PDB file of C-alpha atoms in Angstrom:
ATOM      1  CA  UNK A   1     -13.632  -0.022  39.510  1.00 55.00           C
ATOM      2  CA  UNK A   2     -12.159   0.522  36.340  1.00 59.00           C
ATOM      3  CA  UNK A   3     -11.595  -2.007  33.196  1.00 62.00           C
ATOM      4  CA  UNK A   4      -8.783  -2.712  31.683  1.00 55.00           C
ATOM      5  CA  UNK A   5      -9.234  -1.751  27.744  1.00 51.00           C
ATOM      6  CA  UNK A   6      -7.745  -3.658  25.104  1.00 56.00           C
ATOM      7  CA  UNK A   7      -4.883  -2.367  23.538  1.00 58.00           C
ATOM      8  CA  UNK A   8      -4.447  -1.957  19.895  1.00 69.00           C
ATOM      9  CA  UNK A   9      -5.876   0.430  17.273  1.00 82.00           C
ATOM     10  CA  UNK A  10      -5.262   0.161  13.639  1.00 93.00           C
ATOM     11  CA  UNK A  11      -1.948  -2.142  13.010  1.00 95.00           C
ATOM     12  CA  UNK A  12      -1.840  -2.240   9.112  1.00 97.00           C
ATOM     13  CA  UNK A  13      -2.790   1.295   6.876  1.00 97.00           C
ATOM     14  CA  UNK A  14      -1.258   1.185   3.538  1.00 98.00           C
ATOM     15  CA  UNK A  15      -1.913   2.826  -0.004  1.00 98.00           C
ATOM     16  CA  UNK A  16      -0.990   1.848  -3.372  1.00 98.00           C
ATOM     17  CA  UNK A  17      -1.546   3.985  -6.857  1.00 98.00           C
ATOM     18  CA  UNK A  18      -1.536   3.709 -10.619  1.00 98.00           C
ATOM     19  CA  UNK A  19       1.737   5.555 -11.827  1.00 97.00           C
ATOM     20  CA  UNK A  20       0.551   6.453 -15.182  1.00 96.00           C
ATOM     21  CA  UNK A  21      -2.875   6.482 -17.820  1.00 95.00           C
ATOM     22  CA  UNK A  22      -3.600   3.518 -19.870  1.00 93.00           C
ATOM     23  CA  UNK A  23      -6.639   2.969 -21.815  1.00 88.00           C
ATOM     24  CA  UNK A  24      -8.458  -0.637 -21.954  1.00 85.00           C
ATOM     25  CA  UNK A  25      -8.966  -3.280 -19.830  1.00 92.00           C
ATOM     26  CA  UNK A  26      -6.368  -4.907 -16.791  1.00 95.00           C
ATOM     27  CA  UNK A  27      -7.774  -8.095 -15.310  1.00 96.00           C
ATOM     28  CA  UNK A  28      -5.638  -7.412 -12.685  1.00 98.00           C
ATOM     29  CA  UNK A  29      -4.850  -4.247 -12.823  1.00 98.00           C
ATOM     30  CA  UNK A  30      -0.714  -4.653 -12.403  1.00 97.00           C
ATOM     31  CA  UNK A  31       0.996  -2.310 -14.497  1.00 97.00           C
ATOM     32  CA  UNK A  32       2.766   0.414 -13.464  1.00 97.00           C
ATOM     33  CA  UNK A  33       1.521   0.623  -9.569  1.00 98.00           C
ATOM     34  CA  UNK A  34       3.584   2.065  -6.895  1.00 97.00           C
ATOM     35  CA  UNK A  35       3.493   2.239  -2.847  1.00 97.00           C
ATOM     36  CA  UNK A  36       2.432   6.067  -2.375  1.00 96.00           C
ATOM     37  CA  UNK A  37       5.887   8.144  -1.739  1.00 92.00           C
ATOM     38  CA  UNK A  38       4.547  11.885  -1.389  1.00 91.00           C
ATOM     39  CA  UNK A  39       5.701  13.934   1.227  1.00 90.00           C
ATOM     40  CA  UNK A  40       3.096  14.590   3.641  1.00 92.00           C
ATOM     41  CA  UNK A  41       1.426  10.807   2.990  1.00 93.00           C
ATOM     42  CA  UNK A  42       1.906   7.684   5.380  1.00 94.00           C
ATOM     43  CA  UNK A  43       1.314   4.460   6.178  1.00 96.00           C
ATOM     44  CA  UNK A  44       1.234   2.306   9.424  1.00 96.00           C
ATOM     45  CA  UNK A  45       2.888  -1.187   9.595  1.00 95.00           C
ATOM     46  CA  UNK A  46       4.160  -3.496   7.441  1.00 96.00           C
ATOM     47  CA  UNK A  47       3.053  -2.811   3.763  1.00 97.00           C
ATOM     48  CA  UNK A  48       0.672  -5.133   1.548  1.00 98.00           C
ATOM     49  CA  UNK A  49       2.827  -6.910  -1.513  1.00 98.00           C
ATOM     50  CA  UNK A  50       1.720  -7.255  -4.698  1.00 98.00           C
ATOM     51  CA  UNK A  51       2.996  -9.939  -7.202  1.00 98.00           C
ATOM     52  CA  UNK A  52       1.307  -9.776 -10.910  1.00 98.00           C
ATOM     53  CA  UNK A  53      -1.252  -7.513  -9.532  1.00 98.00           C
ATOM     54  CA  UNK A  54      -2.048 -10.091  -6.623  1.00 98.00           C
ATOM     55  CA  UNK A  55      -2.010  -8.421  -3.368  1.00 98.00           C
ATOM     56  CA  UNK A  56      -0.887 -10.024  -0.653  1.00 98.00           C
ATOM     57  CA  UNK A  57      -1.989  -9.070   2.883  1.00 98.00           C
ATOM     58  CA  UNK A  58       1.182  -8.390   5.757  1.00 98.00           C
ATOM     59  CA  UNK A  59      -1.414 -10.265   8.406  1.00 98.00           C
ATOM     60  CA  UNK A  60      -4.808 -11.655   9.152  1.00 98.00           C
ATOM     61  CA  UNK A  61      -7.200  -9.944  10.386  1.00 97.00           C
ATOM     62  CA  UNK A  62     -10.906  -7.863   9.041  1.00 97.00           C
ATOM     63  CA  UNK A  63      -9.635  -5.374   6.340  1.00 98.00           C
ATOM     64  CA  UNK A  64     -11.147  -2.507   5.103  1.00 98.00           C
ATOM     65  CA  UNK A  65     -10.344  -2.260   0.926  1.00 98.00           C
ATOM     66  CA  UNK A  66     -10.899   0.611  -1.058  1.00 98.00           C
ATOM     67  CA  UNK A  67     -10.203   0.952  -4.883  1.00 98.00           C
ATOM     68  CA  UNK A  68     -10.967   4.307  -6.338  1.00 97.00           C
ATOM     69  CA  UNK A  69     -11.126   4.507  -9.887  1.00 95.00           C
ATOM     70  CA  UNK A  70     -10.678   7.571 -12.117  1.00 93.00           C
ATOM     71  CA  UNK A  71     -11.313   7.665 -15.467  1.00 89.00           C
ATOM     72  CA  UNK A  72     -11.944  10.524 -18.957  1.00 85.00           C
ATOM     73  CA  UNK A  73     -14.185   9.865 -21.470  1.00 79.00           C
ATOM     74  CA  UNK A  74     -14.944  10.968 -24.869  1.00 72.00           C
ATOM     75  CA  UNK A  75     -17.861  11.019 -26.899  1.00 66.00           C
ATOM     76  CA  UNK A  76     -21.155   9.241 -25.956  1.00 62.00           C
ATOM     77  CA  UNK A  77     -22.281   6.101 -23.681  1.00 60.00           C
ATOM     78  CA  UNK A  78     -18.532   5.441 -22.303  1.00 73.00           C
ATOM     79  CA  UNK A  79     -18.287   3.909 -18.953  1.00 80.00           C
ATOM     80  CA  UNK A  80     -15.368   2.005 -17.113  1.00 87.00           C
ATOM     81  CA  UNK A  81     -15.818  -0.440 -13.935  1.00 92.00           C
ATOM     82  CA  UNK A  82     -14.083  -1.114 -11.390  1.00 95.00           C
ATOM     83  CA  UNK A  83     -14.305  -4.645  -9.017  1.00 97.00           C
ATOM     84  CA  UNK A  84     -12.520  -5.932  -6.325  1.00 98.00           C
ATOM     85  CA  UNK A  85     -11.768  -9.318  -6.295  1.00 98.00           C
ATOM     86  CA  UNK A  86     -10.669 -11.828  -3.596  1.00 98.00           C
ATOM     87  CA  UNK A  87     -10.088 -14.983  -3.248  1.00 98.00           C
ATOM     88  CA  UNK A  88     -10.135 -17.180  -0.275  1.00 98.00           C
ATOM     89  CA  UNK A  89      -8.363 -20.652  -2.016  1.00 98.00           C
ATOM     90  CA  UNK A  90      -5.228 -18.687  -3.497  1.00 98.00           C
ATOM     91  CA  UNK A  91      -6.937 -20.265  -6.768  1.00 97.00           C
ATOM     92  CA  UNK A  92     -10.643 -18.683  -7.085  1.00 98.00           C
ATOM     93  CA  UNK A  93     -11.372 -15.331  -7.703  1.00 98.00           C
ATOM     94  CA  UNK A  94     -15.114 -13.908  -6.181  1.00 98.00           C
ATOM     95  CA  UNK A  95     -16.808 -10.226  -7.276  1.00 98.00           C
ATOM     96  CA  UNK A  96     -16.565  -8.831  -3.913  1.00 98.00           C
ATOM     97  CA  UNK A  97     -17.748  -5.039  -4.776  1.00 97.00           C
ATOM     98  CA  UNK A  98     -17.707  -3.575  -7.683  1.00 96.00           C
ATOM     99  CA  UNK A  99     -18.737   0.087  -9.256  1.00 93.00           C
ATOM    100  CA  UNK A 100     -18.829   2.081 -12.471  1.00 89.00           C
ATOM    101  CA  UNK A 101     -17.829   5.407 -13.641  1.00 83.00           C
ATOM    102  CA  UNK A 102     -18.805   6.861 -17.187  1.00 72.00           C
ATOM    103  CA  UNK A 103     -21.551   8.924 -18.943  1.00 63.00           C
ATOM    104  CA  UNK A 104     -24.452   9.052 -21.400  1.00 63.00           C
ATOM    105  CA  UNK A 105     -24.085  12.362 -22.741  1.00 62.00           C
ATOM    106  CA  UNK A 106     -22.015  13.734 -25.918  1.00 65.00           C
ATOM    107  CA  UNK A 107     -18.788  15.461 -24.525  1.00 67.00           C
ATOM    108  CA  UNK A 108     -15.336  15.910 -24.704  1.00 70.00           C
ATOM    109  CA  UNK A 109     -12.702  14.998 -21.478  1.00 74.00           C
ATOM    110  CA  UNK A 110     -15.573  13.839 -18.869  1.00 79.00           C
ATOM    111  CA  UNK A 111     -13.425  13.420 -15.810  1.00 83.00           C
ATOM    112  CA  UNK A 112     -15.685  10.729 -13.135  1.00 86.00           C
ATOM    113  CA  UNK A 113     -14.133   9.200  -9.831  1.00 89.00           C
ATOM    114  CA  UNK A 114     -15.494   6.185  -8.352  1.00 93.00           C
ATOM    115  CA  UNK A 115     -14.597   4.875  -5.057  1.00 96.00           C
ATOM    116  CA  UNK A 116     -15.357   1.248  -4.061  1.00 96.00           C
ATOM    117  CA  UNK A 117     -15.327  -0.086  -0.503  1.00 97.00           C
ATOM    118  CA  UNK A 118     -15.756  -3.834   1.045  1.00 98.00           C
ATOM    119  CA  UNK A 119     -14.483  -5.588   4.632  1.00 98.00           C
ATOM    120  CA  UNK A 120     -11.613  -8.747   3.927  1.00 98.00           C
ATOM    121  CA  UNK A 121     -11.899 -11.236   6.145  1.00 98.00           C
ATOM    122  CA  UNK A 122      -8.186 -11.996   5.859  1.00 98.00           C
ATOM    123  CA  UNK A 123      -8.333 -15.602   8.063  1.00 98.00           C
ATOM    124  CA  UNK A 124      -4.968 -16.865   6.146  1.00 98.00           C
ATOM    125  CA  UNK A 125      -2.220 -14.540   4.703  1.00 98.00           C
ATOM    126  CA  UNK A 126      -1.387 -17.596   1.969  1.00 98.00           C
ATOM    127  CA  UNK A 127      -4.820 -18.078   1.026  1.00 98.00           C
ATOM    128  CA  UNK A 128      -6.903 -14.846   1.166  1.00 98.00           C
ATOM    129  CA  UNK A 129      -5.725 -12.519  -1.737  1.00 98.00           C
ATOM    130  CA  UNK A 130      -6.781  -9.429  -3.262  1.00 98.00           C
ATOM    131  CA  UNK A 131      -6.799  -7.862  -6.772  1.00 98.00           C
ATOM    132  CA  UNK A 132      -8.541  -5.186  -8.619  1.00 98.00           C
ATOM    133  CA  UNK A 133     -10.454  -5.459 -11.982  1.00 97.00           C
ATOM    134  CA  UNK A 134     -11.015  -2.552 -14.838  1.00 95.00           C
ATOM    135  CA  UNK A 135     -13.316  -3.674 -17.463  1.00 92.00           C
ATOM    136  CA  UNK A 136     -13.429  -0.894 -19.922  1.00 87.00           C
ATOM    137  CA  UNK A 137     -16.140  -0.602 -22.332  1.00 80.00           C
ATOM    138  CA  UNK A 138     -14.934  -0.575 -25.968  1.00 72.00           C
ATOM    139  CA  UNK A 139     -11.198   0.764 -24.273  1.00 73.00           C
ATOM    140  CA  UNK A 140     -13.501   4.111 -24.232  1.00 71.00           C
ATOM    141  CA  UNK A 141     -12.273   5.544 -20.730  1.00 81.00           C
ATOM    142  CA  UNK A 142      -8.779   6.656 -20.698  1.00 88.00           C
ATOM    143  CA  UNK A 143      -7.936   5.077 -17.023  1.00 92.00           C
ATOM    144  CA  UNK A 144      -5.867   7.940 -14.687  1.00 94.00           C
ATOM    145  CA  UNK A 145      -2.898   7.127 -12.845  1.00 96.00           C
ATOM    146  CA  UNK A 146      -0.256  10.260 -11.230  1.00 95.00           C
ATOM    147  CA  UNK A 147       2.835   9.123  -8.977  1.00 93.00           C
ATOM    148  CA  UNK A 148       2.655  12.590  -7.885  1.00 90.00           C
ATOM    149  CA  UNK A 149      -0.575  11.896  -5.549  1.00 83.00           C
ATOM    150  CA  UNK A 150      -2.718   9.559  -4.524  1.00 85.00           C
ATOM    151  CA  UNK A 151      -5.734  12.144  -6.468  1.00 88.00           C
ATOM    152  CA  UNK A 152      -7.086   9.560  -8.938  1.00 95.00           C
ATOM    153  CA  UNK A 153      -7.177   5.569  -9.289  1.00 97.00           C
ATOM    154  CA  UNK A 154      -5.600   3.812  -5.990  1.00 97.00           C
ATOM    155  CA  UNK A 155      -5.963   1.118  -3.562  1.00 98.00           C
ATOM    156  CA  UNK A 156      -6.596   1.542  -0.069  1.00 98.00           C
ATOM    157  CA  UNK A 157      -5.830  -1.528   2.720  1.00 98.00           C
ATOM    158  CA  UNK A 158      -6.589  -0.676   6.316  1.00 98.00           C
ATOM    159  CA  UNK A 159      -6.678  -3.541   9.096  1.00 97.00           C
ATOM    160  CA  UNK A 160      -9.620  -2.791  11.353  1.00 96.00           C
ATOM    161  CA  UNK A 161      -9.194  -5.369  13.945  1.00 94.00           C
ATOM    162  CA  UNK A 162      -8.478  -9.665  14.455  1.00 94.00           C
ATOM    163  CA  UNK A 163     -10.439 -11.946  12.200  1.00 90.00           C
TER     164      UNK A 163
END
């Protein structure tokens, strides 16, 4: 006999990316961010929205969230990090994942990348938000944004299944 699989697959698969550089910190990061556009990129569903750098998920659900962060650096002992945050009261903001990119070494134009990844347990679309976090030490890092591509500092939402 043969079962009857579920039907479904991935519902929600959306990107988002920093338009241009900035230097310093962005607790949220909400300047200048864009839904990607490029020919030859796509997305699946209806699309996160973002509000003051608060992003809002389309439905509930077990999401996979990925912030890559790209950064140059100058001189010595410059580092940038990047956290996801999320909060599950609309209110309260939680260190979900976090990671840094920078160096120790003398140098001119260091280019690092940093990709971050955690599972959202998205059990309320009003109450479970998302935003991302740049600390930058001493405004050191020059933070890398390009509306051309989706190459350096982005967001990543992809709904993996129900809650």
């Amino acid at each position: 006999t043969f079962e009857t699989l579920p039907v479904g697959g991935i519902t929600v698969a959306d990107q988002w990316r920093l338009t241009t550089d900035f230097s310093g910190d962005a607790n949220p990061l909400s300047a200048n961010l864009e839904r990607i556009d490029t020919s030859g990129q796509g997305t699946i569903g209806s699309a996160m929205t973002v509000s003051s750098g608060i992003f809002t998920f389309p439905s509930t659900g077990i999401y996979l969230v990925t912030f890559t962060l790209s950064g140059y650096y100058n001189g010595e002992n410059h580092y940038a990090t990047g956290i996801v945050q999320v909060t599950t009261n609309n209110s309260s903001y939680t260190n979900v994942a976090a990671g840094e990119n920078g160096h120790g070494s003398s140098g001119s134009n260091i280019y690092e990348h940093t990709t971050i990844s955690t599972l959202i347990d998205v059990t309320n679309t009003s109450n479970v938000k998302v935003k991302f976090v740049i600390d930058n030490q001493n405004n050191s890092a020059n933070i890398i944004g390009n509306s051309n591509g989706s190459t350096y500092t982005n967001m990543m939402f992809i709904r993996l299944g129900d809650t």
